[in-house]
Structure formats: structure tokens, C-alpha cells
Amino acid sequence: MKNKYHLFIFGLAVIAAAACSKDEYGAPDRNKYIYDIPQTVLDNDVITGAYYNLFTSEVDSKKSAEEPMLGWYRTYDEGVMSQHIRWADEAGLDFFVFSWDGPSGNTLIDSFKSAREDGTQVKYVLKYDTRHLKLSNDEPLQSTAKYNAMLADFIDHIIGYIKEDTYYKIDGRPVVVISPANLSSSALLSIDFSLVVPKLKNDLKNFYGIDIWLIGEMGTGWVAPVNYSEHQVYSFDALTLTSWKTRSYDVFYGYFSFLDINWNNWKTTLSRRNVDFIPCIYPSYNDRKSSSGSYYYTFSEDGSTDDYINFCNVAKRNIGSSNIVLINSWNNWNDGANLEPSTLKGDNFLKETKLQFKK
């Protein structure tokens, strides 16, 4: 009886194996995962913003892969911000993203405002960095003391800025970035965004008449949304991921198609919960001079715009309903991720940005 049972099971296995064609378990279709990115044309202009790096000491020639067209400058040197604003207008940028991590962040904003002239198009957006609040699992942002400290930042400093005409708004709603939305493994309980975000938005709207449009910023890419806690992903009006460097040769080999697949997953997943996906692109990447042992793969290190054009088109293929694309960055010289003109690139990347995103 036992032998008959074994023969029966063996027979089922043979039938099952015969039913599976080689196509089902053979090599994957290369064209499904590695493919060319087509030139994509949208019906409307894309809203573009670029992350702005502050240099209180000179851009370091020992670390930068490219030399700025302005030379080895400091941000507050005379004429630097004025020229950056003019170049940003040439690129059709709608705003710079300035980091605000305490009152010291006011200086950069004030420098921008004083350098901005009549007729200037580019505005600014603030990235509120929660790290200056020194949060922990024991003292999370949703605690009364820490939340009140954040609210005081908005009342004493940020509200005054976001009311201004030079601040970027969507349908009258000031755009604010909050970072980081992805929390370190040692501080996973330090922020519950599902509690903090609604409270902040309600307090600002009820007491000050300000309805902010909030972007959550994650500092790492490639990880799928399912790997994060829901409150880190679904608590915001929109979400962006800023870092797309990779040590993986496999990813690099099919970089733009893998990026396209990844972003499609993010966009689709977020849209089910009415959260917008905002693609964030590199103009270039080359950190070999600042970190000689780096394993990250580089992009556009020869000054060619080809990789940047692919990045732009992946972004346009996966752009969310807000029609925003962020650029990382305007002037991150240490990572060679600069849209700002250099002696290598000239103003080619400015021209390409306007060509790709404005009609």
C-alpha cells in the first residue's frame, strides 16, 4: 500500500513538471528588465526644484571632481547668490530647497531674499530637518515637549517666511519638506508621523490660517515602500527619495530601467493612499575625488548630458499628480552632483533642464 502511495505522489509530480513549460522557469526576458528609456514629452511644464548646498568655507578643490564656473567660492561671497539666481532662472527652476535645522538656517534664506531682484522667477522652499530637535525613542516628536519645540520653530521663524511672495506655493499652499521620513534603526519610535503631521497641519491652519503642503523626504532610494512603516510613507501630501547612488554593478548595468521599475512601484503604491510621488534626479554623480575608495558608480563624469537626459525622462514617465521633479542637487560639489555650471560642463546642464521640463 505504501509503495502504491509513493507511486501516486511521483506520478503527480511528473504531471506537474510536464505542465510547466520551459518559458515559465527559464532565463528572464532581458528586455523586460533592461530597456532603453524613450524621450517623453508632457502636456504641461514640470515644476522643478533643486536642493541647495551651503558652503560657509570655500568649495574644496581637493574634494570636488569639477571646478565651479565661479571658482572656489563660499556661498556668502559677494555676487555668488545673485549669479546662482540668474542661472536658476536660465534653467527654468521654480525653487531652491534650503535646509532649515534651527535659527542658523535663517541666514541662507535672508541671503537669497536680498540677492533676488525684480523679475526673478526662482523662489524657495524650506526643508525642516528634525534632527536638531535631538529626538529619541524615549523623547519622541509626538511628546508634548518635543512637539512644542517644533511648533515654536514654525511660529517664531518659518511662518514669517512661508507667507512671503518669494516662497513657493501650490494653489496657495506653502510647500514644506520634512526630513528624514526614514528613521534610523535605533530611533524607529522617535517620530510617529501619523500623529505629528495632522497635528502640525491643523495647528497651523486653525491658529494661523496657513495650509501647508508637506513633502516627506527619505534619504535612501531603491528600498520598496512595503519595507517601511505605514506612518513613514502615507502621512504626507507627497513623498520623495533623494539618493540613487549604487554600489551594485547589476543595478548600474540596467540603471535607468531598474530606476523606472522602482519609481513605478513607488508611484503606484503611494497613489492608492492619495500620496503623491515626487521623482528626485541626479544631474551627475562622481564622488571619486572626495572619497578615493568609493565604490559608487558615476554618471556624466565626462560632462556629457546623456545620463541626465535619461534621468529626466524616467522622472517624466513616473511624475505624480503635482507635476513636480526635484534635482539633487544645485551645487553638491563633493559628490559631483551639480547642476550649477562648472568649467567641465559649462551651462549645458542648465539648458538641458529647461529643454526637458519646460515647453
XYZ file of C-alpha atoms in Angstrom:
359
model
C 0.000 0.000 0.000
C 2.844 2.331 0.883
C 4.557 1.678 -2.468
C 1.323 2.481 -4.351
C 1.061 5.753 -2.427
C 4.627 6.711 -3.324
C 3.991 5.867 -6.983
C 0.866 8.049 -6.930
C 2.760 11.026 -5.496
C 5.570 10.507 -8.021
C 3.023 10.451 -10.832
C 1.518 13.767 -9.686
C 4.992 15.320 -9.609
C 5.701 14.150 -13.152
C 2.386 15.555 -14.397
C 3.054 18.868 -12.653
C 6.537 19.085 -14.119
C 5.218 18.349 -17.588
C 2.615 21.073 -17.219
C 5.300 23.702 -16.561
C 6.821 24.953 -19.778
C 10.458 25.951 -20.001
C 9.363 29.532 -20.611
C 7.917 29.747 -17.119
C 11.173 28.980 -15.329
C 13.775 29.774 -17.942
C 16.017 32.813 -18.136
C 14.158 36.113 -17.642
C 13.322 38.233 -20.628
C 16.190 40.717 -20.772
C 14.019 43.330 -22.461
C 11.558 43.249 -19.560
C 14.143 44.484 -17.077
C 16.779 46.263 -19.142
C 15.448 48.590 -21.797
C 16.018 51.994 -23.325
C 14.206 54.992 -21.859
C 12.304 56.865 -24.579
C 12.158 60.626 -24.847
C 8.983 61.630 -23.017
C 7.008 64.794 -23.704
C 4.428 66.019 -21.198
C 1.470 68.274 -21.896
C 2.431 70.814 -19.228
C 5.556 72.389 -17.814
C 7.116 70.429 -14.963
C 7.645 72.195 -11.624
C 11.347 71.829 -10.860
C 13.212 72.424 -7.619
C 16.881 71.887 -6.753
C 18.499 71.150 -3.396
C 20.931 73.911 -2.464
C 24.158 73.219 -0.537
C 25.569 75.860 1.787
C 29.351 76.450 1.756
C 30.490 78.596 4.674
C 34.077 77.748 3.729
C 35.329 77.528 0.148
C 34.291 74.678 -2.095
C 37.244 72.323 -1.634
C 39.346 71.781 -4.767
C 40.809 68.659 -3.117
C 37.367 67.064 -2.869
C 35.470 68.391 -5.853
C 35.539 66.454 -9.118
C 34.763 69.646 -11.035
C 35.742 73.283 -10.675
C 32.806 75.692 -10.313
C 32.493 78.286 -13.056
C 32.570 80.855 -10.220
C 35.829 79.420 -8.852
C 36.279 78.023 -5.348
C 33.586 80.156 -3.728
C 31.831 80.484 -0.391
C 28.058 80.885 -0.558
C 28.085 84.291 1.125
C 30.852 85.740 -1.069
C 29.722 88.845 -2.915
C 27.859 88.079 -6.131
C 27.617 84.285 -5.635
C 23.942 84.081 -4.689
C 22.992 86.664 -7.331
C 24.666 84.600 -10.043
C 23.083 81.395 -8.773
C 19.678 83.025 -9.013
C 20.311 84.177 -12.585
C 21.473 80.705 -13.597
C 18.473 79.100 -11.883
C 16.201 81.297 -13.992
C 18.076 80.218 -17.121
C 17.371 76.584 -16.182
C 13.695 77.342 -15.577
C 13.923 76.286 -11.922
C 10.868 77.125 -9.867
C 12.556 76.936 -6.471
C 15.655 76.118 -4.450
C 15.295 73.817 -1.432
C 17.084 75.338 1.583
C 17.720 73.224 4.669
C 16.426 74.687 7.937
C 17.774 72.971 11.057
C 17.368 75.738 13.591
C 17.605 79.546 13.565
C 21.036 79.385 11.899
C 19.149 78.438 8.727
C 17.722 81.951 8.554
C 20.989 83.384 7.206
C 20.829 81.449 3.932
C 17.217 82.442 3.348
C 17.932 86.098 4.045
C 20.914 85.993 1.665
C 18.680 84.613 -1.089
C 15.974 87.207 -0.470
C 18.401 90.140 -0.532
C 20.025 88.908 -3.770
C 16.717 88.300 -5.522
C 15.812 91.083 -7.959
C 12.572 92.217 -9.571
C 11.635 89.886 -12.389
C 13.334 86.859 -10.808
C 11.357 83.665 -11.295
C 13.018 81.203 -8.913
C 11.590 81.054 -5.383
C 12.480 78.899 -2.399
C 11.174 76.048 -0.246
C 12.293 75.106 3.264
C 13.362 71.621 4.301
C 12.656 71.283 8.008
C 15.278 68.915 9.438
C 14.014 67.285 12.637
C 17.482 66.174 13.737
C 18.202 69.463 15.511
C 15.375 68.575 17.927
C 17.515 65.678 19.247
C 14.702 63.162 19.192
C 14.922 59.652 20.626
C 12.687 56.670 21.330
C 12.333 57.975 24.891
C 11.685 61.580 23.784
C 9.770 61.270 20.500
C 8.435 64.141 18.429
C 4.864 63.290 19.408
C 5.688 64.023 23.064
C 4.392 67.364 24.313
C 7.809 68.952 24.901
C 9.328 67.995 21.537
C 6.212 68.828 19.536
C 6.010 72.243 21.188
C 9.659 72.845 20.278
C 8.888 72.118 16.624
C 5.763 74.261 16.693
C 7.802 77.105 18.200
C 10.214 76.839 15.233
C 7.302 77.349 12.871
C 5.722 80.162 14.868
C 8.930 82.105 15.584
C 10.675 81.659 12.227
C 9.114 79.602 9.454
C 5.617 81.120 9.289
C 7.116 84.528 8.532
C 8.961 83.094 5.526
C 6.235 80.911 4.052
C 3.760 83.794 3.930
C 6.004 85.766 1.559
C 5.550 86.044 -2.206
C 9.076 84.722 -2.741
C 8.119 81.423 -1.092
C 6.899 78.656 -3.439
C 3.261 77.590 -3.064
C 0.922 75.110 -4.733
C -2.585 76.532 -5.087
C -1.786 78.978 -2.306
C -0.394 76.268 -0.004
C 3.259 76.777 1.056
C 5.393 73.736 0.217
C 7.458 72.433 3.146
C 9.778 69.414 3.143
C 10.206 67.452 6.381
C 13.240 65.197 6.807
C 14.080 62.443 7.447
C 10.954 60.356 6.884
C 13.045 57.178 7.010
C 14.224 56.742 10.598
C 17.396 55.022 11.752
C 17.083 51.532 13.244
C 17.990 52.942 16.657
C 15.263 55.618 16.521
C 12.272 53.904 14.934
C 9.941 55.184 17.667
C 11.331 58.738 17.700
C 8.627 60.033 15.322
C 5.139 58.811 14.573
C 4.293 60.893 11.515
C 0.679 59.722 11.565
C 0.312 61.678 14.821
C 2.668 64.604 14.239
C 1.772 65.625 10.687
C -2.019 66.031 11.146
C -1.482 67.906 14.407
C 1.044 70.318 12.866
C -1.127 70.952 9.811
C -4.234 71.509 11.927
C -2.478 73.838 14.372
C -1.041 75.987 11.580
C -4.350 76.107 9.737
C -6.611 76.707 12.737
C -4.483 79.293 14.531
C -2.592 80.984 11.679
C -4.698 80.308 8.591
C -1.792 78.524 6.842
C -2.458 75.275 4.988
C 0.959 73.732 4.309
C 1.622 71.185 1.555
C 4.015 68.707 3.154
C 6.620 66.573 1.377
C 8.218 63.740 3.336
C 11.855 63.195 2.383
C 13.615 59.853 2.532
C 17.377 59.921 2.200
C 17.733 56.491 0.623
C 16.464 55.023 -2.618
C 15.964 51.505 -4.025
C 14.103 50.164 -0.959
C 10.478 49.325 -1.727
C 7.675 51.130 0.166
C 6.474 47.874 1.740
C 9.680 47.799 3.800
C 8.763 50.962 5.718
C 6.221 51.523 8.463
C 2.990 52.957 7.090
C 3.327 56.233 9.004
C 6.679 56.906 7.289
C 5.127 56.559 3.845
C 1.481 57.630 3.948
C 1.380 60.602 6.352
C 2.342 63.310 3.847
C 0.861 65.071 0.838
C 3.832 63.789 -1.168
C 6.982 61.729 -0.729
C 10.419 61.927 -2.344
C 13.563 59.800 -2.142
C 16.787 61.678 -2.695
C 19.667 59.191 -3.017
C 20.084 56.983 -6.092
C 23.776 56.126 -5.926
C 24.572 52.420 -6.113
C 27.431 50.002 -5.412
C 25.697 47.226 -7.366
C 27.081 46.515 -10.818
C 23.853 44.694 -11.737
C 21.801 47.788 -10.904
C 24.270 50.053 -12.651
C 24.203 47.905 -15.794
C 20.442 48.376 -16.123
C 20.349 51.563 -14.065
C 17.642 53.613 -15.749
C 15.265 50.721 -16.422
C 15.674 49.482 -12.826
C 15.006 53.049 -11.680
C 11.923 53.175 -13.888
C 10.584 49.938 -12.366
C 11.329 51.144 -8.837
C 9.671 54.535 -9.319
C 6.622 52.978 -10.940
C 6.224 50.838 -7.821
C 6.528 53.876 -5.542
C 4.137 55.984 -7.588
C 1.520 53.226 -7.842
C 1.746 52.272 -4.168
C 1.529 55.859 -2.906
C -1.318 56.835 -5.213
C -3.556 54.171 -3.656
C -3.458 56.216 -0.453
C -3.625 59.641 -2.165
C 0.045 60.437 -1.554
C 1.928 61.951 -4.484
C 5.288 60.601 -5.655
C 7.950 63.200 -6.491
C 10.893 61.855 -8.529
C 14.326 63.151 -7.466
C 17.081 63.027 -10.080
C 20.853 63.419 -10.245
C 22.324 65.731 -12.895
C 25.556 63.744 -12.481
C 27.474 61.814 -9.828
C 31.203 61.451 -9.240
C 32.492 61.203 -5.675
C 35.839 59.572 -6.516
C 37.872 62.677 -5.683
C 36.207 63.324 -2.336
C 36.372 59.604 -1.474
C 39.104 57.780 -3.372
C 37.928 54.390 -2.111
C 34.331 54.915 -3.202
C 32.522 52.005 -4.803
C 29.670 54.114 -6.118
C 29.227 54.193 -9.879
C 29.492 57.550 -11.582
C 27.257 59.375 -14.068
C 28.117 62.066 -16.606
C 31.668 62.332 -15.267
C 32.838 63.445 -18.709
C 30.379 66.343 -18.807
C 28.017 64.564 -21.212
C 24.295 65.190 -20.684
C 23.256 61.713 -21.929
C 22.742 60.179 -18.466
C 20.992 63.301 -17.232
C 18.561 63.160 -20.165
C 17.736 59.553 -19.248
C 17.196 60.595 -15.627
C 14.864 63.394 -16.758
C 12.827 61.025 -18.902
C 12.495 58.391 -16.159
C 11.212 61.200 -13.939
C 8.695 62.333 -16.556
C 7.469 58.741 -17.006
C 6.782 58.492 -13.272
C 5.803 62.016 -12.331
C 2.972 62.377 -9.835
C -0.191 64.451 -9.988
C 1.558 67.529 -8.500
C 3.826 67.576 -11.580
C 6.996 68.163 -9.507
C 10.539 66.891 -10.065
C 13.359 67.564 -7.596
C 17.011 67.757 -8.599
C 19.756 66.594 -6.251
C 21.402 68.971 -6.466
C 22.181 72.547 -7.482
C 25.725 72.503 -6.091
C 26.775 69.315 -4.295
C 30.368 69.600 -5.497
C 31.802 66.855 -3.276
C 29.625 64.246 -4.981
C 29.938 65.820 -8.421
C 26.127 66.147 -8.360
C 25.995 69.745 -9.517
C 23.558 71.399 -11.871
C 25.412 74.672 -11.332
C 27.832 75.394 -14.218
C 31.385 74.142 -13.967
C 34.450 74.518 -16.162
C 33.764 70.947 -17.373
C 30.026 71.194 -18.072
C 29.618 74.861 -18.845
C 25.929 75.733 -18.844
C 24.896 72.646 -20.846
C 23.020 71.114 -17.926
C 21.083 74.333 -17.335
C 19.973 74.361 -20.955
C 19.046 70.672 -20.859
C 16.975 71.159 -17.701
C 14.872 73.816 -19.372
C 14.623 71.797 -22.582
C 13.423 68.686 -20.746
C 10.968 70.243 -18.311
C 9.627 73.436 -19.871
C 7.696 73.700 -23.109
